[in-house]
Short mmCIF file of C-alpha atoms in Angstrom, two decimals:
data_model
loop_
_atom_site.label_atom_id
_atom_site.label_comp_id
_atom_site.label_asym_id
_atom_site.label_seq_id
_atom_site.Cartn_x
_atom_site.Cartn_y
_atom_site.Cartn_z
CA UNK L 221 -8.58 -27.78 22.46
CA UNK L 222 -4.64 -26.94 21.68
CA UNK L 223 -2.46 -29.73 21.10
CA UNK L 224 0.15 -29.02 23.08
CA UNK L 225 2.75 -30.69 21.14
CA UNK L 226 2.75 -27.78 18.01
CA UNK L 227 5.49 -25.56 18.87
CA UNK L 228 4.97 -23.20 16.03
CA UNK L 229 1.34 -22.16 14.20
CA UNK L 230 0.48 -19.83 11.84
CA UNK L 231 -2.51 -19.23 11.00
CA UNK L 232 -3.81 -16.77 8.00
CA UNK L 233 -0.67 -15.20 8.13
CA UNK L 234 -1.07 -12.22 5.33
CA UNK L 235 2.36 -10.09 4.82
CA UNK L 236 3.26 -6.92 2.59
CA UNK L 237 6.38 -5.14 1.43
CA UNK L 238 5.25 -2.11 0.63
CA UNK L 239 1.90 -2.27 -1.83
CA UNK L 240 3.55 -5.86 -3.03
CA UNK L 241 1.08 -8.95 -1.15
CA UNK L 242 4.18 -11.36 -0.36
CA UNK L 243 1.93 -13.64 1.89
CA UNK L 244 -1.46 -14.85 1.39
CA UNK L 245 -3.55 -16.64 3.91
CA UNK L 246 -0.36 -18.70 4.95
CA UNK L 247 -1.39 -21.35 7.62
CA UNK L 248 1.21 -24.03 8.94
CA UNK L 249 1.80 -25.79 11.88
CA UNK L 250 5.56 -27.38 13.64
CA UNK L 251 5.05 -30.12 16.05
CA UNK L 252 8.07 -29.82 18.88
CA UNK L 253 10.45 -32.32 17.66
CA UNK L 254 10.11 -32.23 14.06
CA UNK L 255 12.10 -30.34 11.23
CA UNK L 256 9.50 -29.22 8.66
CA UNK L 257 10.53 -27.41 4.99
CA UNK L 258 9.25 -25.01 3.25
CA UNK L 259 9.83 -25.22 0.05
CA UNK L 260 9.05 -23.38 -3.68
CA UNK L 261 10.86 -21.70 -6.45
CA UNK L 262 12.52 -18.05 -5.81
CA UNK L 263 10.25 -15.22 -5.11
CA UNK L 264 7.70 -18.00 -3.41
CA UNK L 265 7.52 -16.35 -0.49
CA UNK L 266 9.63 -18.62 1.52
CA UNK L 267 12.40 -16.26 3.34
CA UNK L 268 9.44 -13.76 3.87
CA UNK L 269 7.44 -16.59 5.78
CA UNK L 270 10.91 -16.93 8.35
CA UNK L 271 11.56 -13.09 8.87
CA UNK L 272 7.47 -12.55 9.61
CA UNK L 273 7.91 -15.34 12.09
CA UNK L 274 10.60 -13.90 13.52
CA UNK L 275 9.32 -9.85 13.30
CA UNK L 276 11.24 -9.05 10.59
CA UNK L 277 8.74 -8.42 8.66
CA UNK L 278 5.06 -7.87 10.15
CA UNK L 279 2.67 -9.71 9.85
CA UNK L 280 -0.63 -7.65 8.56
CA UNK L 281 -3.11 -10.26 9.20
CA UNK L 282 -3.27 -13.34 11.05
CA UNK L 283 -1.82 -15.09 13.96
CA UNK L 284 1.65 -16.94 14.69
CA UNK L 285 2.01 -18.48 18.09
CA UNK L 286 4.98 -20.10 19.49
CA UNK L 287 5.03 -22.27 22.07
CA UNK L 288 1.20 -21.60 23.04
CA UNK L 289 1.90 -17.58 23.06
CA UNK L 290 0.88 -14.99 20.24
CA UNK L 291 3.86 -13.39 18.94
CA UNK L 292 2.27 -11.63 16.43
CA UNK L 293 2.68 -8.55 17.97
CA UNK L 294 6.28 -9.03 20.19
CA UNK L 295 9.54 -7.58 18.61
CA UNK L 296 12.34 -9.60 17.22
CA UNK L 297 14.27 -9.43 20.72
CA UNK L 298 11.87 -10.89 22.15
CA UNK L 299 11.00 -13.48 20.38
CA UNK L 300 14.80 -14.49 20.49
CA UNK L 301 14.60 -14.31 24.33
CA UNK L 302 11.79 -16.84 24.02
CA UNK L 303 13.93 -19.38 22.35
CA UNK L 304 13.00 -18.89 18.58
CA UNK L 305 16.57 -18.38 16.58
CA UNK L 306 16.81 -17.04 12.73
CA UNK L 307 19.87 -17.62 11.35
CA UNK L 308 19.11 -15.91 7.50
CA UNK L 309 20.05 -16.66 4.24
CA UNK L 310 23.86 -15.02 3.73
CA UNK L 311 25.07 -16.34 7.14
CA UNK L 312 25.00 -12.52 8.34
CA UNK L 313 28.43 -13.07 10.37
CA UNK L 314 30.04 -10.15 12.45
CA UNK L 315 33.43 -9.13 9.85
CA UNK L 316 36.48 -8.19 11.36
CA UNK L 317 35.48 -10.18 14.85
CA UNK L 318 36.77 -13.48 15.81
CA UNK L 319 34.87 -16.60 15.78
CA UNK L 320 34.80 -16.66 19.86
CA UNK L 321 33.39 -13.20 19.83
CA UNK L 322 31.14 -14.28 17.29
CA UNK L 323 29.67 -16.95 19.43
CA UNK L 324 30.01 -14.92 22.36
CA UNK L 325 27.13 -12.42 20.85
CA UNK L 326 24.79 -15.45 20.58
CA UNK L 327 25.26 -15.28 24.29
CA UNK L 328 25.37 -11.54 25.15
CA UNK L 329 22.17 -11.77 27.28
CA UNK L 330 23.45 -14.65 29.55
CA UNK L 331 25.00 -13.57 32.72
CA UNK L 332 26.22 -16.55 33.63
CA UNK L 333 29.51 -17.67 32.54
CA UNK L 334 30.01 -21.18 33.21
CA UNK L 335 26.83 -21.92 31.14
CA UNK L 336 28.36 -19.36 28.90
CA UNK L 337 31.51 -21.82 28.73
CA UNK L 338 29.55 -25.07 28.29
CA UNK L 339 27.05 -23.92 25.30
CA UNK L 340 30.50 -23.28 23.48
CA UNK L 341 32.42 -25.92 24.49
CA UNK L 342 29.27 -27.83 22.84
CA UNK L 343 29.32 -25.61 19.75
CA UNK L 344 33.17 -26.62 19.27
CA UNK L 345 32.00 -30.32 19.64
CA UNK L 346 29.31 -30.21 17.10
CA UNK L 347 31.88 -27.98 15.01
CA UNK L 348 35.42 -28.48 15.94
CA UNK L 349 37.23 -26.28 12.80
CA UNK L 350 35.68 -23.54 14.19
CA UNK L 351 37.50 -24.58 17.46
CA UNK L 352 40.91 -24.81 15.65
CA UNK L 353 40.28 -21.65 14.17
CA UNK L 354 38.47 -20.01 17.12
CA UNK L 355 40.53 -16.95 17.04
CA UNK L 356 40.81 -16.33 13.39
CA UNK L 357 39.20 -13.53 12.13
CA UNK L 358 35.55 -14.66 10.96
CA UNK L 359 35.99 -12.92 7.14
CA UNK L 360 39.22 -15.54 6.66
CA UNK L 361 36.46 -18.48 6.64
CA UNK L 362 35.38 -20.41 3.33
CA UNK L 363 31.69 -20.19 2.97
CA UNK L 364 31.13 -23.20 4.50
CA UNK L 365 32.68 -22.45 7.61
CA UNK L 366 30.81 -19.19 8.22
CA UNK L 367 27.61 -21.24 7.86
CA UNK L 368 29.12 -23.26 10.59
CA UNK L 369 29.44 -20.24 12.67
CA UNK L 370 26.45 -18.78 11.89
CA UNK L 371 24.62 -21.74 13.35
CA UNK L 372 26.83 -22.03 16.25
CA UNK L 373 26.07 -18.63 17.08
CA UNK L 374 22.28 -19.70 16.98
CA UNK L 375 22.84 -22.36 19.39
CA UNK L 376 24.47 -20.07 21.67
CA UNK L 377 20.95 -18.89 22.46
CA UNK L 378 19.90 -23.01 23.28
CA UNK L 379 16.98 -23.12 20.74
CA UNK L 380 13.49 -24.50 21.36
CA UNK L 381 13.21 -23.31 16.84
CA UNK L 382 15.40 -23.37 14.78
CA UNK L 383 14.77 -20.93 11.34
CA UNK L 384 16.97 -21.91 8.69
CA UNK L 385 17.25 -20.05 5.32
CA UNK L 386 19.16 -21.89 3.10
CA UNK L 387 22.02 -23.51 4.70
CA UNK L 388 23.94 -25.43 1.82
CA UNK L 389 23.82 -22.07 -0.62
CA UNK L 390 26.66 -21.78 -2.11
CA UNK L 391 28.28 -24.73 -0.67
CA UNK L 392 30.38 -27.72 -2.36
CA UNK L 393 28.50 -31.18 -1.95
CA UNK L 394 30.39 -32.56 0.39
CA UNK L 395 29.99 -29.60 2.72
CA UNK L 396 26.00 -29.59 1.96
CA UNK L 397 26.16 -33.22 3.18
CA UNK L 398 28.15 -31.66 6.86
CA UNK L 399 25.71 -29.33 6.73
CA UNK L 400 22.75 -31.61 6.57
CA UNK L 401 24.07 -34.48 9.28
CA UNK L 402 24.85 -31.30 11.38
CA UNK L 403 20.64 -30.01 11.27
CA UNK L 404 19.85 -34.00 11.81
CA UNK L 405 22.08 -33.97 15.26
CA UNK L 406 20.66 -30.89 16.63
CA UNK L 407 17.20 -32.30 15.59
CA UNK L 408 17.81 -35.10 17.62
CA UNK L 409 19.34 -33.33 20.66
CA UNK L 410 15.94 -31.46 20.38
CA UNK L 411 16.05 -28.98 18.51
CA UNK L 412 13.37 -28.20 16.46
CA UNK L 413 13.75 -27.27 12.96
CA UNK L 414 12.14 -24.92 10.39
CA UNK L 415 14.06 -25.42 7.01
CA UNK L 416 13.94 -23.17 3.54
CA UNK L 417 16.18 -24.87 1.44
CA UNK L 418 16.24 -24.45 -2.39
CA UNK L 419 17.80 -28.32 -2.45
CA UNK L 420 14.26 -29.90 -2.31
CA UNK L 421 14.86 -33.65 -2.32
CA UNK L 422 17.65 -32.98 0.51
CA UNK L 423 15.40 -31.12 2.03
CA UNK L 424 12.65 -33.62 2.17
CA UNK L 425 15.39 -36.45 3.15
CA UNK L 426 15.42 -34.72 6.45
CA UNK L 427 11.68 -33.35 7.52
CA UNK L 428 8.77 -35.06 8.41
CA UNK L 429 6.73 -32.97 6.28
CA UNK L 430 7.18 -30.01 4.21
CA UNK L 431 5.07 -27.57 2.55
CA UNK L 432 5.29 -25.58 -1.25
CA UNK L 433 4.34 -22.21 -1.82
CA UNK L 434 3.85 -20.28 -5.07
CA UNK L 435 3.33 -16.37 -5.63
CA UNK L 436 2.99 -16.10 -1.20
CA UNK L 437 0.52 -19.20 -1.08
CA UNK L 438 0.82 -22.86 0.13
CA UNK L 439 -0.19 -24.89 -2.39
CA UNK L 440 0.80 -28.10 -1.66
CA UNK L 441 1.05 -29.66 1.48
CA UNK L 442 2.18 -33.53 3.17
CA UNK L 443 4.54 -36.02 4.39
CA UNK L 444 7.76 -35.78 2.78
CA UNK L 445 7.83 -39.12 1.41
CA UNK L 446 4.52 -38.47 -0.19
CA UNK L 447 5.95 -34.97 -1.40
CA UNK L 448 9.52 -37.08 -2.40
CA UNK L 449 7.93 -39.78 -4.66
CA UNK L 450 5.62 -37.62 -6.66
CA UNK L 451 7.07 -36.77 -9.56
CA UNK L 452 4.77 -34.20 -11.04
CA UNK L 453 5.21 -32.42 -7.69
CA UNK L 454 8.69 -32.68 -8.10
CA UNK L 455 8.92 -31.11 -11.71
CA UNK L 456 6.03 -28.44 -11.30
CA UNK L 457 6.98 -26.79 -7.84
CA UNK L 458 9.97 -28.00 -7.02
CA UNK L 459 12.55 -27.15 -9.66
CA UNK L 460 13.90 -30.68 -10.42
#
């Protein structure tokens, strides 16, 4: 029987770039509701795991379903139009456009405009210096700000999964710490949340439960509080 309350599975999930194996028999599951890390040193295997989710990259073995449907096969449109949102490592913002037209794109397949108008007005609520700045020119924006915007323009699309590939890189403390109370409120406005995020005991001060690869494979796998209190995990996979 399917439990109906896993959003996201993935089961045996083998990936390639090129002749290089980059995924090995990679099985996870997200429960609707929760955020979940992945988490590892660099080169794990972690960003792959995101963009094969998301088509990206394709899967060459295996099976991801979201929300009770293979996607395994779909393109990365599609899977957008289903509700699943990547926002990648390197925010990815649109240069030379203003943050409006920014979150306008996050949009562009919505015809109508008064829900339009209401998903931003809620973006500039959750964010509101991208509403002072709204029609500044995105490349003027510190590096925390264009993270801002590049998860605004995600929730343009109103998520069922969110994808996020490290969020706080790059980032002064007290911006990770915005950062991090901002994925918590969108979490509990029901979001769900799939988090790669090299900060591991951040990381595991916000999921449920949180998995480690190493070399493409999980090798570890609980509760974050288990995963947060053992130290040996700490040291050995998770670069503390």
């Amino acid at each position: 029987m399917t439990n109906s309350n896993i959003i996201l599975e993935l089961q045996n999930v083998e990936t390639y770039y090129g002749k290089i194996h980059a995924l090995r028999n990679i099985s996870c599951t997200v429960n609707k509701g929760e955020i979940v890390t992945l988490l590892g040193a660099n080169g794990a295997g972690k960003s792959t795991t995101l963009r094969t989710i998301s088509a990206l990259n394709r899967a060459t073995a295996g099976k991801i379903t979201f929300m009770g449907e293979d996607i395994t096969s779909k393109q990365p449109h599609e899977i957008v139009n289903m509700g699943l949102i990547h926002v990648p490592e390197g925010r990815r913002i649109f240069k030379g456009m203003t943050i409006e037209e920014n979150l306008e794109l996050g949009s562009f397949t919505l015809r109508d405009d008064v829900e339009r108008k209401r998903r931003m007005d809620h973006v500039f609520e959750i964010f509101p210096v991208l509403h002072e700045r709204r029609s500044r020119d995105s490349a003027m924006l510190s590096g925390g700000e264009q993270q801002m915007l590049a998860m605004g323009r995600a929730m343009m699309t109103k998520p069922e999964l969110l994808l996020l590939d490290e969020p706080s890189m790059g980032l002064a403390p007290f911006l990770v710490k915005e950062i991090m109370r901002i994925i918590v409120r969108l979490n509990k406005e029901g979001v769900t949340i799939l988090l790669v995020e090299q900060n591991a005991r951040v990381a595991l001060q916000l999921a449920s439960h949180g998995y480690v690869l190493e070399t493409g494979k999980i090798v570890i796998k609980g509760d974050a509080e288990t995963l947060r209190q053992d130290e040996s995990i700490v040291k050995a996979y998770l670069g503390e």
